[in-house]
mmCIF file with all atom_site columns, C-alpha atoms in Angstrom:
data_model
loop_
_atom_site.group_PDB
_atom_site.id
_atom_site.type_symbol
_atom_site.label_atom_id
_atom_site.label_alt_id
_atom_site.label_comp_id
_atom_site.label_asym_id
_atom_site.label_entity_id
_atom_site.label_seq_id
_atom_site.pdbx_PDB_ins_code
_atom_site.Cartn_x
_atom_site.Cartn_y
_atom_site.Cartn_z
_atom_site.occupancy
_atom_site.B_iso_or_equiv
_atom_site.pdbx_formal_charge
_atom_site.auth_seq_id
_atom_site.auth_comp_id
_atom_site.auth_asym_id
_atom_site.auth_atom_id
_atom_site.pdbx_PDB_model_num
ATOM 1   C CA . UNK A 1 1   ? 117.203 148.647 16.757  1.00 0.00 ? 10  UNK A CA 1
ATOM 2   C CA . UNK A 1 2   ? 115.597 149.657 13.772  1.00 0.00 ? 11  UNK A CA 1
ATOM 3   C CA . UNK A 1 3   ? 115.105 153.383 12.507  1.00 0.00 ? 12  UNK A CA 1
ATOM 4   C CA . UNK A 1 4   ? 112.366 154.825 10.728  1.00 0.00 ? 13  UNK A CA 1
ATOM 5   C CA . UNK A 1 5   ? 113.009 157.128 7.984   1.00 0.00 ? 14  UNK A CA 1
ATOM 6   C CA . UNK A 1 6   ? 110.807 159.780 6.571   1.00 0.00 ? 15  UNK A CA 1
ATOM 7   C CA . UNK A 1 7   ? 111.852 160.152 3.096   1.00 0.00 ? 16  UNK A CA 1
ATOM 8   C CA . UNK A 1 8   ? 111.538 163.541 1.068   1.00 0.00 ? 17  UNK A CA 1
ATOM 9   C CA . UNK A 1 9   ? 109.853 164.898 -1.965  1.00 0.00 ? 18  UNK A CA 1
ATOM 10  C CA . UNK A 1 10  ? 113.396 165.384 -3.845  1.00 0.00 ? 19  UNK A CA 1
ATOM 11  C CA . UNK A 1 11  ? 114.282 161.868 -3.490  1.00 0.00 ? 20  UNK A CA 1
ATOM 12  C CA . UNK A 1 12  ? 111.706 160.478 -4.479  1.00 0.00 ? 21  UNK A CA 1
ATOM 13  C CA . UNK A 1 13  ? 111.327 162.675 -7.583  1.00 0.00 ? 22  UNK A CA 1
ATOM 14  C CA . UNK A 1 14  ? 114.820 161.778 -8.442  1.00 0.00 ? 23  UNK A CA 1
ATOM 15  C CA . UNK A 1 15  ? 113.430 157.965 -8.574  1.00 0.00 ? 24  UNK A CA 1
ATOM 16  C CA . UNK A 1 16  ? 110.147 158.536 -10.646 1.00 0.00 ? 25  UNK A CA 1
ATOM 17  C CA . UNK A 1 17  ? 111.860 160.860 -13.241 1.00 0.00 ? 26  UNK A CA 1
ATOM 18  C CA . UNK A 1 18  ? 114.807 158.998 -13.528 1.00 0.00 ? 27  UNK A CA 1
ATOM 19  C CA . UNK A 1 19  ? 116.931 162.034 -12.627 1.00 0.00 ? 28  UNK A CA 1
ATOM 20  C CA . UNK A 1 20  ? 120.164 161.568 -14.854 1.00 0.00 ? 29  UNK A CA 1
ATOM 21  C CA . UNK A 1 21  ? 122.604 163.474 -11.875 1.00 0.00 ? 30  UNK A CA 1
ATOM 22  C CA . UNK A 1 22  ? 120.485 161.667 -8.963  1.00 0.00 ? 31  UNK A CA 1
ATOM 23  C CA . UNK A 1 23  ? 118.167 158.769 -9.791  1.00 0.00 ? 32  UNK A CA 1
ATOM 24  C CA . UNK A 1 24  ? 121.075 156.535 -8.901  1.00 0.00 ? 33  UNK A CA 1
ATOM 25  C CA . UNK A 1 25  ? 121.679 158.116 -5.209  1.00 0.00 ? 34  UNK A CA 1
ATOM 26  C CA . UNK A 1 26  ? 118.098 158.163 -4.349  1.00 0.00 ? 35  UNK A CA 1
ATOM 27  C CA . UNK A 1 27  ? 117.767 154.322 -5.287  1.00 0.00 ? 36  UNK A CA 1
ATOM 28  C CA . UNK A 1 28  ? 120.194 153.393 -3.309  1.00 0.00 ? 37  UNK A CA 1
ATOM 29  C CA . UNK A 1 29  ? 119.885 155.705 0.300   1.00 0.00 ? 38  UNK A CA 1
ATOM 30  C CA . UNK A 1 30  ? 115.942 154.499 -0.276  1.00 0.00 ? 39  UNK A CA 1
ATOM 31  C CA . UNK A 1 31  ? 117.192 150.847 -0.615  1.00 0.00 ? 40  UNK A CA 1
ATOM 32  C CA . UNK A 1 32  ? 119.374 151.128 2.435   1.00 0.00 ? 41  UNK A CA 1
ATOM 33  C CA . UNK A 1 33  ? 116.230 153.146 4.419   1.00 0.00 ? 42  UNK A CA 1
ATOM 34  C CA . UNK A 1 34  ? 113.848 149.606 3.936   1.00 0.00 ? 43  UNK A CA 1
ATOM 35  C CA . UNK A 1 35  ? 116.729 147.979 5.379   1.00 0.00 ? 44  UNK A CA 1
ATOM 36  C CA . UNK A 1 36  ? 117.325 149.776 8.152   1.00 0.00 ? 45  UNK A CA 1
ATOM 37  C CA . UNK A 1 37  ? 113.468 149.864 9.042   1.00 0.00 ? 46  UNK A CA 1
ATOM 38  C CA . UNK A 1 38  ? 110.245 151.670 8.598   1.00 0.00 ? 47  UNK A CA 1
ATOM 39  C CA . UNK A 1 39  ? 109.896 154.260 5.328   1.00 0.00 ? 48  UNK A CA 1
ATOM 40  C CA . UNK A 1 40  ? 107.633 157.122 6.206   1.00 0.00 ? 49  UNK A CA 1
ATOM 41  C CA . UNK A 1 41  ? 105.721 159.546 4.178   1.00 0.00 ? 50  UNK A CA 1
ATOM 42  C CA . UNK A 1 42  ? 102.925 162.384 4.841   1.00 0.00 ? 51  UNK A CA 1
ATOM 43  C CA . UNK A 1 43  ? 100.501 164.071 3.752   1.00 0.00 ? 52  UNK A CA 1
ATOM 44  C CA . UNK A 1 44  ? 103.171 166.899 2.219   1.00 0.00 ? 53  UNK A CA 1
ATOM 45  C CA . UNK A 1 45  ? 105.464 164.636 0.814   1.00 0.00 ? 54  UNK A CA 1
ATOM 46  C CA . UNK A 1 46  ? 102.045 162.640 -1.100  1.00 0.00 ? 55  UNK A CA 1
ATOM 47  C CA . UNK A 1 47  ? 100.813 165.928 -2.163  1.00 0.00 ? 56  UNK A CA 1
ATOM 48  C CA . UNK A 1 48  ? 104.071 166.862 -3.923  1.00 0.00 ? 57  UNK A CA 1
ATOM 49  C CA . UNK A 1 49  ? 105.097 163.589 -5.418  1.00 0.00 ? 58  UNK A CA 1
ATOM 50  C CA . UNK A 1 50  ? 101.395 163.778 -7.262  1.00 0.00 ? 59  UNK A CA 1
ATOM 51  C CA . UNK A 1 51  ? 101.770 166.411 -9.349  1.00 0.00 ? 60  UNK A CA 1
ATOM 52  C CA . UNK A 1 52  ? 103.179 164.307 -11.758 1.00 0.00 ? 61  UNK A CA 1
ATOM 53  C CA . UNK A 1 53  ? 99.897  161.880 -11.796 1.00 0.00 ? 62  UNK A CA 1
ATOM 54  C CA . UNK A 1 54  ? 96.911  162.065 -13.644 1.00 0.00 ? 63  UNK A CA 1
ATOM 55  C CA . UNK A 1 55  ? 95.385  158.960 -11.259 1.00 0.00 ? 64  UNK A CA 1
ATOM 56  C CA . UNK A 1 56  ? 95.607  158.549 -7.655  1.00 0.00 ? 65  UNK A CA 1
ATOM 57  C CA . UNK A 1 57  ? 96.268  154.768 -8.463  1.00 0.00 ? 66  UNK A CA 1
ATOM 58  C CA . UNK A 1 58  ? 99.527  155.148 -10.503 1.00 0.00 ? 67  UNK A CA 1
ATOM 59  C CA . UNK A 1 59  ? 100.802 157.248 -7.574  1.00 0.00 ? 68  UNK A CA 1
ATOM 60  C CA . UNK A 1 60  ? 99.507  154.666 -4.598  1.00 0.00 ? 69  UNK A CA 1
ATOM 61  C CA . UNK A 1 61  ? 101.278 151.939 -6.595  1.00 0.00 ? 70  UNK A CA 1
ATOM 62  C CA . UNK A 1 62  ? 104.693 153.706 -7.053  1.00 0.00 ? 71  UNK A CA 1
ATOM 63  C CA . UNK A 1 63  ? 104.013 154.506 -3.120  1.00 0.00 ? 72  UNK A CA 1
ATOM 64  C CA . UNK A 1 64  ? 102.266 151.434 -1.844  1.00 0.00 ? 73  UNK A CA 1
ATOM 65  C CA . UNK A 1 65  ? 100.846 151.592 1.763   1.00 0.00 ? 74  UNK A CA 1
ATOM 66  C CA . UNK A 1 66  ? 102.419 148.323 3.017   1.00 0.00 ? 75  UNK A CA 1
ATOM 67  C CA . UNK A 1 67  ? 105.636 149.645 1.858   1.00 0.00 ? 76  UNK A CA 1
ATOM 68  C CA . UNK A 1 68  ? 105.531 153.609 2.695   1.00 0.00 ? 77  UNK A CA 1
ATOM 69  C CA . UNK A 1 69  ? 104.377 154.219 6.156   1.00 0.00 ? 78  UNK A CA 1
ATOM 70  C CA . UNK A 1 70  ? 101.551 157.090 5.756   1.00 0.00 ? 79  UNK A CA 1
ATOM 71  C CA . UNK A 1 71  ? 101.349 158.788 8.959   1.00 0.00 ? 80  UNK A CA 1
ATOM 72  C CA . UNK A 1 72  ? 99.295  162.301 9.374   1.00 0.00 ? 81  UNK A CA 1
ATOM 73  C CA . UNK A 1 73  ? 101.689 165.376 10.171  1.00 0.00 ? 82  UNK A CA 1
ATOM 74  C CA . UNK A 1 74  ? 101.920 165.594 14.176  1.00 0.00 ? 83  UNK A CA 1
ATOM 75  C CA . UNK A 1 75  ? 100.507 168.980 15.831  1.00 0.00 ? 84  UNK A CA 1
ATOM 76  C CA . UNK A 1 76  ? 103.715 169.443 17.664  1.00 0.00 ? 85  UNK A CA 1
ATOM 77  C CA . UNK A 1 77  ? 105.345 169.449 14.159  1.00 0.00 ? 86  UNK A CA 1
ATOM 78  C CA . UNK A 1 78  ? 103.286 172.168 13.148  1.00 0.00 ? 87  UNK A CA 1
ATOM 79  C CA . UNK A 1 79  ? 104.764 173.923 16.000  1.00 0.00 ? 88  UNK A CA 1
ATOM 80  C CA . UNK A 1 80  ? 108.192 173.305 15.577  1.00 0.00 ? 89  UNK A CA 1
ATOM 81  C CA . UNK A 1 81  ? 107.614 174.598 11.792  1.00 0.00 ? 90  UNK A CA 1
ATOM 82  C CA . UNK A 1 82  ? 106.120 177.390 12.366  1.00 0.00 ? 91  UNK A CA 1
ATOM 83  C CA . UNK A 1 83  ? 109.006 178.549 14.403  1.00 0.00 ? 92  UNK A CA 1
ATOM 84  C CA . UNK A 1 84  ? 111.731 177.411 12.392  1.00 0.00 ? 93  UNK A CA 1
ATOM 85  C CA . UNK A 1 85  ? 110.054 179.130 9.551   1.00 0.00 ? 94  UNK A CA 1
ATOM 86  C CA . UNK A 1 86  ? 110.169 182.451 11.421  1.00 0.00 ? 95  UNK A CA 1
ATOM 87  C CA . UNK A 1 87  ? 113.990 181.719 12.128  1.00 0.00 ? 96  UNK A CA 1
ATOM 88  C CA . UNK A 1 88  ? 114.063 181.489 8.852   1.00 0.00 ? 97  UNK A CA 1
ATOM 89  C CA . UNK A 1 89  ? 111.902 184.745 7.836   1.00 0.00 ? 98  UNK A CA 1
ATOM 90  C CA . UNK A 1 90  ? 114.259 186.439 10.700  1.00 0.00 ? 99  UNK A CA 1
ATOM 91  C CA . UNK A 1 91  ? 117.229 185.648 8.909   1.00 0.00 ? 100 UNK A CA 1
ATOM 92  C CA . UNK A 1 92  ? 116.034 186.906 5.357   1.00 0.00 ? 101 UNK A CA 1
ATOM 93  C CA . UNK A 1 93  ? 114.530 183.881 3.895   1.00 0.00 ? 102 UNK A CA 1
ATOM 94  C CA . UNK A 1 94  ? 112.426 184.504 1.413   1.00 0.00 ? 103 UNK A CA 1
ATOM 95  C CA . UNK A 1 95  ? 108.309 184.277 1.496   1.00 0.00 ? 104 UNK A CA 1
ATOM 96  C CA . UNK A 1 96  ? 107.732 182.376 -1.135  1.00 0.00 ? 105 UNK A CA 1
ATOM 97  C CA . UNK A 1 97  ? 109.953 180.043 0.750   1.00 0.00 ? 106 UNK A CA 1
ATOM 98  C CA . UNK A 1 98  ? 107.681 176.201 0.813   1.00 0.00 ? 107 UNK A CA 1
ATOM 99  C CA . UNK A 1 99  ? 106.603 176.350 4.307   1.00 0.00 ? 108 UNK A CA 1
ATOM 100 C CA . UNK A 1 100 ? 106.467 172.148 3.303   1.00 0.00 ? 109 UNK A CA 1
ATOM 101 C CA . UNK A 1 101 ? 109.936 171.574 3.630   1.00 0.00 ? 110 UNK A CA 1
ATOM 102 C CA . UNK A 1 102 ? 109.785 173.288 7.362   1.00 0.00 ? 111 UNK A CA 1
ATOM 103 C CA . UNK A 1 103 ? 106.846 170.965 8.168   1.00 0.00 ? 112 UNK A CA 1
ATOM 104 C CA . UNK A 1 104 ? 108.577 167.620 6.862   1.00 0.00 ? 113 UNK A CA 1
ATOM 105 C CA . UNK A 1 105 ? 111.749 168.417 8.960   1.00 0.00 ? 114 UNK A CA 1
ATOM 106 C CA . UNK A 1 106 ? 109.808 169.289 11.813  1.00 0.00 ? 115 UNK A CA 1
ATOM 107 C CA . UNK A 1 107 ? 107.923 165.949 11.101  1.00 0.00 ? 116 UNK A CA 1
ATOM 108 C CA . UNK A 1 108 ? 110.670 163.916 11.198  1.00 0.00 ? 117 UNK A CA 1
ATOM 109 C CA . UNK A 1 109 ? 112.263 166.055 14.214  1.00 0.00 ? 118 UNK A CA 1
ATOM 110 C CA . UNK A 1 110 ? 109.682 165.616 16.502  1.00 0.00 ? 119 UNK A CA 1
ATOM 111 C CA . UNK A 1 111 ? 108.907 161.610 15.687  1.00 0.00 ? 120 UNK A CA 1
ATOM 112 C CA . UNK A 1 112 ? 112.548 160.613 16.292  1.00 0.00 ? 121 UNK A CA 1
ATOM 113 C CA . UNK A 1 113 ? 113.528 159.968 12.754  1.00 0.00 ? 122 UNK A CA 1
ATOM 114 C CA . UNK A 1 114 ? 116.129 159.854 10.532  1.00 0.00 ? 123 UNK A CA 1
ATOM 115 C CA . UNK A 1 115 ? 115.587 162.400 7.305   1.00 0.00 ? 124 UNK A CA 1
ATOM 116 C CA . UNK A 1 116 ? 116.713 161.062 3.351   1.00 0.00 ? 125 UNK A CA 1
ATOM 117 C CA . UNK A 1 117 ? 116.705 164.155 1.313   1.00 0.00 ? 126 UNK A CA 1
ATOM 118 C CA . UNK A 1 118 ? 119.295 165.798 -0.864  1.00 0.00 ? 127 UNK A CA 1
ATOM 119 C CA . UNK A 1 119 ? 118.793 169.421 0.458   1.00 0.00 ? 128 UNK A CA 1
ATOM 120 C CA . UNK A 1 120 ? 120.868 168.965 4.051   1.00 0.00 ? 129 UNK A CA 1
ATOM 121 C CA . UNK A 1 121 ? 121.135 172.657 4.205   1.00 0.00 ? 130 UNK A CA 1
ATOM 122 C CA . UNK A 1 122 ? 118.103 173.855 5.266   1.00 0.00 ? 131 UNK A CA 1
ATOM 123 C CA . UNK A 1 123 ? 117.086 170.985 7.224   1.00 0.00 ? 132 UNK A CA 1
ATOM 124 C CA . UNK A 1 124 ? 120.407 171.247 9.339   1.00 0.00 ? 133 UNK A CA 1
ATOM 125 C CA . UNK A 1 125 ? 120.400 174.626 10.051  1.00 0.00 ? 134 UNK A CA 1
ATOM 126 C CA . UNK A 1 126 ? 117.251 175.032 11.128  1.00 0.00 ? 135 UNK A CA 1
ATOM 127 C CA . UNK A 1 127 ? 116.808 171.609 12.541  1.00 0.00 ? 136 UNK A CA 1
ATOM 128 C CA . UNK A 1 128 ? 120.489 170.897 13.813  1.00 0.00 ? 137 UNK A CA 1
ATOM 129 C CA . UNK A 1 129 ? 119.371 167.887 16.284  1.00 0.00 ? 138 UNK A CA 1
ATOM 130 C CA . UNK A 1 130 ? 117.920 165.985 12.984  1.00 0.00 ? 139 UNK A CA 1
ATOM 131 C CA . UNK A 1 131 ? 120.040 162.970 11.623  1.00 0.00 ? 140 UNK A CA 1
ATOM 132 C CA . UNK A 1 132 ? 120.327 163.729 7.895   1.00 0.00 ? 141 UNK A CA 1
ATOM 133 C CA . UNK A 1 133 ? 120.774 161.562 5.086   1.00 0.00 ? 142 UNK A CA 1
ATOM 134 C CA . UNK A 1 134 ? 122.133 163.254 2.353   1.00 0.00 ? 143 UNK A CA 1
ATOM 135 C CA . UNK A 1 135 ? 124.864 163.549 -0.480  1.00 0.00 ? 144 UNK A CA 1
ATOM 136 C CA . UNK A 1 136 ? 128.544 164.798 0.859   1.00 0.00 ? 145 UNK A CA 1
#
């Protein structure tokens, strides 16, 4: 069976800005995600990766449709987000605290699919059921 894979923001900076500690991680766990199936992005994950981009075109061909699945952000994810968030908040996170990365894991929670990011912390603690991806 193949897995889907909804790939962060981090690891696909690391890629783009040839991230001396990184770039070579990312490659590869994105390399092993289009073998093990679908690569999925959203909305947040778009939005993030642009800020480097003066054109919408240079960023749709480093993240090509027919390559990156582009799916919209589920409602139940919103959900899910909104309450790990106020776990979070509950437990003395911070406000400023990117209510994107809450959203992405709950994305990728609620879909059934695997996460590729490098920040494991926050995703498994407040989405512990969520098969992570990440550096050791």
């Amino acid at each position: 069976m193949r897995e889907a894979t909804l790939v962060d923001t981090n690891v696909l900076l690391d890629i783009v800005t040839n991230d001396p500690v990184w770039s070579e991680w990312s490659s590869q766990a994105l390399a092993q995600a289009f073998d093990r199936g679908a690569v999925v992005i959203n909305q947040l994950v778009y939005a993030e990766v642009s800020v480097g981009f003066e054109r919408i075109e240079l960023l749709d061909s480093l993240l090509p449709a027919p390559h990156f699945r582009r799916e919209n952000l589920p409602w139940a994810a919103g959900f899910l987000a909104g309450k790990a968030f106020l776990t979070y908040r509950r437990r003395g996170g911070e406000r400023r605290s990117p209510l994107a990365d809450f959203y992405i894991g709950a994305h990728a929670s609620v879909s059934g699919y695997q996460l590729l990011t490098r920040d494991r912390g926050r995703y498994s603690t407040y989405f512990p059921a969520l098969k992570i991806i990440a550096p050791r």
